[in-house]
Amino acid sequence: QLQLVESGGDLVQPGGSLRLSCAVSGFSLDYYAMGWFRQVPGKGPEAVTCIGRNYGDTVYANSVKGRFTISRDNAKNTVYLQMNSLKREDTARYYCAALFLDDSGNYQCDSIYFTSWGQGTQVTVSS
């Protein structure tokens, strides 16, 4: 059974940093694209960033480019989201999600394609 567990969310001041972790079990990261999505009440999930099978195969939302970094440690079955220079508008619940890849390794960083989700972790940016 696929399981994803996020951690690392917190209250942080504007300009601060956080690192989110997503520990996965029941499957190997080798075969999956992984994504971080965020959601605020009343809105649908927004794609923050995704990472494919290969190192460097990453996609970022324009709003987080240069501030956020996604990475994966397949040996530890963990995906990370390093968030720097946080802004108030980054406040949201952040979810980790997985998408099984076919042989092409192609994927779209869109929540509608990701089939396995964690329970989320809350990030609040406020002074």
CSV table of N, CA, C and O in Angstrom, one decimal, residues 25-71:
chain,number,residue,atom,x,y,z
A,25,SER,N,6.4,5.0,1.5
A,25,SER,CA,6.6,3.6,1.8
A,25,SER,C,5.6,2.9,0.9
A,25,SER,O,4.6,3.4,0.4
A,26,GLY,N,5.9,1.6,0.7
A,26,GLY,CA,5.0,0.8,-0.1
A,26,GLY,C,5.4,0.8,-1.6
A,26,GLY,O,4.7,0.1,-2.4
A,27,PHE,N,6.3,1.7,-2.0
A,27,PHE,CA,6.8,1.7,-3.4
A,27,PHE,C,8.2,2.3,-3.4
A,27,PHE,O,8.6,3.0,-2.5
A,28,SER,N,8.8,2.2,-4.6
A,28,SER,CA,10.1,2.7,-4.7
A,28,SER,C,10.0,4.0,-5.5
A,28,SER,O,9.4,4.1,-6.6
A,29,LEU,N,10.7,5.0,-5.1
A,29,LEU,CA,10.7,6.3,-5.8
A,29,LEU,C,11.3,6.2,-7.2
A,29,LEU,O,11.1,7.0,-8.0
A,30,ASP,N,12.1,5.1,-7.4
A,30,ASP,CA,12.7,5.0,-8.8
A,30,ASP,C,11.7,5.0,-9.9
A,30,ASP,O,12.1,5.4,-11.0
A,31,TYR,N,10.5,4.6,-9.6
A,31,TYR,CA,9.5,4.5,-10.7
A,31,TYR,C,8.4,5.6,-10.7
A,31,TYR,O,7.4,5.5,-11.5
A,32,TYR,N,8.6,6.6,-9.9
A,32,TYR,CA,7.6,7.6,-9.8
A,32,TYR,C,8.1,9.0,-10.0
A,32,TYR,O,9.3,9.3,-9.6
A,33,ALA,N,7.3,9.9,-10.6
A,33,ALA,CA,7.5,11.3,-10.5
A,33,ALA,C,6.8,11.7,-9.2
A,33,ALA,O,5.8,11.2,-8.7
A,34,MET,N,7.4,12.7,-8.5
A,34,MET,CA,6.9,13.2,-7.3
A,34,MET,C,6.7,14.7,-7.4
A,34,MET,O,7.4,15.4,-8.1
A,35,GLY,N,5.6,15.1,-6.7
A,35,GLY,CA,5.3,16.6,-6.8
A,35,GLY,C,4.9,17.1,-5.4
A,35,GLY,O,4.5,16.4,-4.5
A,36,TRP,N,5.1,18.4,-5.3
A,36,TRP,CA,4.6,19.2,-4.2
A,36,TRP,C,3.5,20.1,-4.7
A,36,TRP,O,3.7,20.8,-5.7
A,37,PHE,N,2.4,20.0,-4.0
A,37,PHE,CA,1.2,20.9,-4.4
A,37,PHE,C,0.8,21.6,-3.1
A,37,PHE,O,1.0,21.2,-2.0
A,38,ARG,N,0.1,22.7,-3.3
A,38,ARG,CA,-0.3,23.5,-2.1
A,38,ARG,C,-1.8,23.9,-2.3
A,38,ARG,O,-2.2,24.1,-3.5
A,39,GLN,N,-2.5,24.1,-1.2
A,39,GLN,CA,-3.9,24.4,-1.3
A,39,GLN,C,-4.2,25.3,-0.2
A,39,GLN,O,-3.8,25.1,1.0
A,40,VAL,N,-5.0,26.3,-0.5
A,40,VAL,CA,-5.6,27.2,0.5
A,40,VAL,C,-7.1,27.0,0.5
A,40,VAL,O,-7.7,26.6,-0.5
A,41,PRO,N,-7.8,27.3,1.6
A,41,PRO,CA,-9.2,27.1,1.7
A,41,PRO,C,-10.0,27.8,0.5
A,41,PRO,O,-9.7,28.9,0.2
A,42,GLY,N,-10.9,27.0,-0.1
A,42,GLY,CA,-11.7,27.6,-1.2
A,42,GLY,C,-11.1,27.6,-2.5
A,42,GLY,O,-11.7,28.0,-3.5
A,43,LYS,N,-9.9,27.0,-2.6
A,43,LYS,CA,-9.2,26.9,-3.9
A,43,LYS,C,-8.8,25.5,-4.2
A,43,LYS,O,-8.6,24.7,-3.3
A,44,GLY,N,-8.6,25.2,-5.5
A,44,GLY,CA,-8.1,23.9,-5.8
A,44,GLY,C,-6.6,23.8,-5.6
A,44,GLY,O,-5.9,24.8,-5.3
A,45,PRO,N,-6.0,22.6,-5.7
A,45,PRO,CA,-4.5,22.5,-5.5
A,45,PRO,C,-3.7,23.2,-6.6
A,45,PRO,O,-4.1,23.1,-7.7
A,46,GLU,N,-2.7,23.8,-6.1
A,46,GLU,CA,-1.8,24.5,-7.1
A,46,GLU,C,-0.4,23.7,-7.1
A,46,GLU,O,0.1,23.3,-6.1
A,47,ALA,N,0.0,23.4,-8.3
A,47,ALA,CA,1.3,22.8,-8.5
A,47,ALA,C,2.4,23.7,-8.1
A,47,ALA,O,2.5,24.8,-8.6
A,48,VAL,N,3.3,23.3,-7.2
A,48,VAL,CA,4.4,24.0,-6.7
A,48,VAL,C,5.7,23.6,-7.5
A,48,VAL,O,6.4,24.4,-8.1
A,49,THR,N,5.9,22.3,-7.5
A,49,THR,CA,7.1,21.8,-8.2
A,49,THR,C,7.0,20.3,-8.3
A,49,THR,O,6.3,19.6,-7.5
A,50,CYS,N,7.6,19.7,-9.3
A,50,CYS,CA,7.6,18.3,-9.5
A,50,CYS,C,9.0,17.9,-9.9
A,50,CYS,O,9.8,18.7,-10.5
A,51,ILE,N,9.3,16.6,-9.7
A,51,ILE,CA,10.6,16.0,-10.1
A,51,ILE,C,10.4,14.7,-10.7
A,51,ILE,O,9.6,13.9,-10.2
A,52,GLY,N,11.0,14.5,-11.9
A,52,GLY,CA,10.9,13.2,-12.6
A,52,GLY,C,11.9,12.2,-12.1
A,52,GLY,O,12.6,12.3,-11.1
A,53,ARG,N,12.1,11.2,-13.0
A,53,ARG,CA,13.0,10.1,-12.6
A,53,ARG,C,14.4,10.5,-12.6
A,53,ARG,O,15.2,10.0,-11.8
A,54,ASN,N,14.8,11.4,-13.5
A,54,ASN,CA,16.2,11.8,-13.7
A,54,ASN,C,16.6,13.0,-13.0
A,54,ASN,O,15.8,14.0,-12.8
A,55,TYR,N,17.8,13.1,-12.5
A,55,TYR,CA,18.3,14.2,-11.8
A,55,TYR,C,18.2,15.4,-12.7
A,55,TYR,O,18.6,15.4,-13.9
A,56,GLY,N,17.6,16.5,-12.2
A,56,GLY,CA,17.5,17.7,-13.0
A,56,GLY,C,16.2,17.8,-13.8
A,56,GLY,O,15.9,18.9,-14.4
A,57,ASP,N,15.4,16.8,-13.8
A,57,ASP,CA,14.1,16.8,-14.4
A,57,ASP,C,13.1,17.4,-13.5
A,57,ASP,O,12.4,16.7,-12.8
A,58,THR,N,13.1,18.7,-13.4
A,58,THR,CA,12.3,19.4,-12.4
A,58,THR,C,11.4,20.5,-13.1
A,58,THR,O,11.8,21.0,-14.2
A,59,VAL,N,10.3,20.8,-12.5
A,59,VAL,CA,9.4,21.8,-13.0
A,59,VAL,C,9.0,22.6,-11.8
A,59,VAL,O,8.8,22.1,-10.7
A,60,TYR,N,9.0,24.0,-11.9
A,60,TYR,CA,8.7,24.9,-10.9
A,60,TYR,C,7.6,25.9,-11.3
A,60,TYR,O,7.6,26.3,-12.5
A,61,ALA,N,6.7,26.1,-10.4
A,61,ALA,CA,5.8,27.2,-10.7
A,61,ALA,C,6.5,28.5,-10.7
A,61,ALA,O,7.5,28.7,-10.0
A,62,ASN,N,6.1,29.5,-11.5
A,62,ASN,CA,6.8,30.7,-11.7
A,62,ASN,C,6.9,31.5,-10.3
A,62,ASN,O,7.9,32.1,-10.0
A,63,SER,N,5.9,31.3,-9.5
A,63,SER,CA,5.8,32.0,-8.2
A,63,SER,C,6.9,31.5,-7.2
A,63,SER,O,7.2,32.2,-6.3
A,64,VAL,N,7.5,30.4,-7.5
A,64,VAL,CA,8.5,29.9,-6.5
A,64,VAL,C,9.9,29.7,-7.1
A,64,VAL,O,10.8,29.3,-6.4
A,65,LYS,N,10.0,29.9,-8.4
A,65,LYS,CA,11.3,29.7,-9.1
A,65,LYS,C,12.4,30.6,-8.4
A,65,LYS,O,12.2,31.8,-8.1
A,66,GLY,N,13.5,30.0,-8.1
A,66,GLY,CA,14.6,30.7,-7.5
A,66,GLY,C,14.5,30.7,-6.0
A,66,GLY,O,15.5,31.1,-5.3
A,67,ARG,N,13.4,30.3,-5.4
A,67,ARG,CA,13.2,30.3,-4.0
A,67,ARG,C,13.1,28.9,-3.4
A,67,ARG,O,13.5,28.6,-2.3
A,68,PHE,N,12.4,28.0,-4.2
A,68,PHE,CA,12.1,26.7,-3.7
A,68,PHE,C,13.0,25.7,-4.5
A,68,PHE,O,13.2,25.9,-5.7
A,69,THR,N,13.3,24.6,-3.9
A,69,THR,CA,14.1,23.5,-4.6
A,69,THR,C,13.5,22.2,-4.1
A,69,THR,O,13.4,21.9,-2.9
A,70,ILE,N,13.2,21.4,-5.1
A,70,ILE,CA,12.8,20.0,-4.9
A,70,ILE,C,14.0,19.1,-5.1
A,70,ILE,O,14.8,19.3,-5.9
A,71,SER,N,14.0,18.0,-4.2
A,71,SER,CA,15.1,17.0,-4.4
A,71,SER,C,14.5,15.7,-3.9
A,71,SER,O,13.5,15.6,-3.2
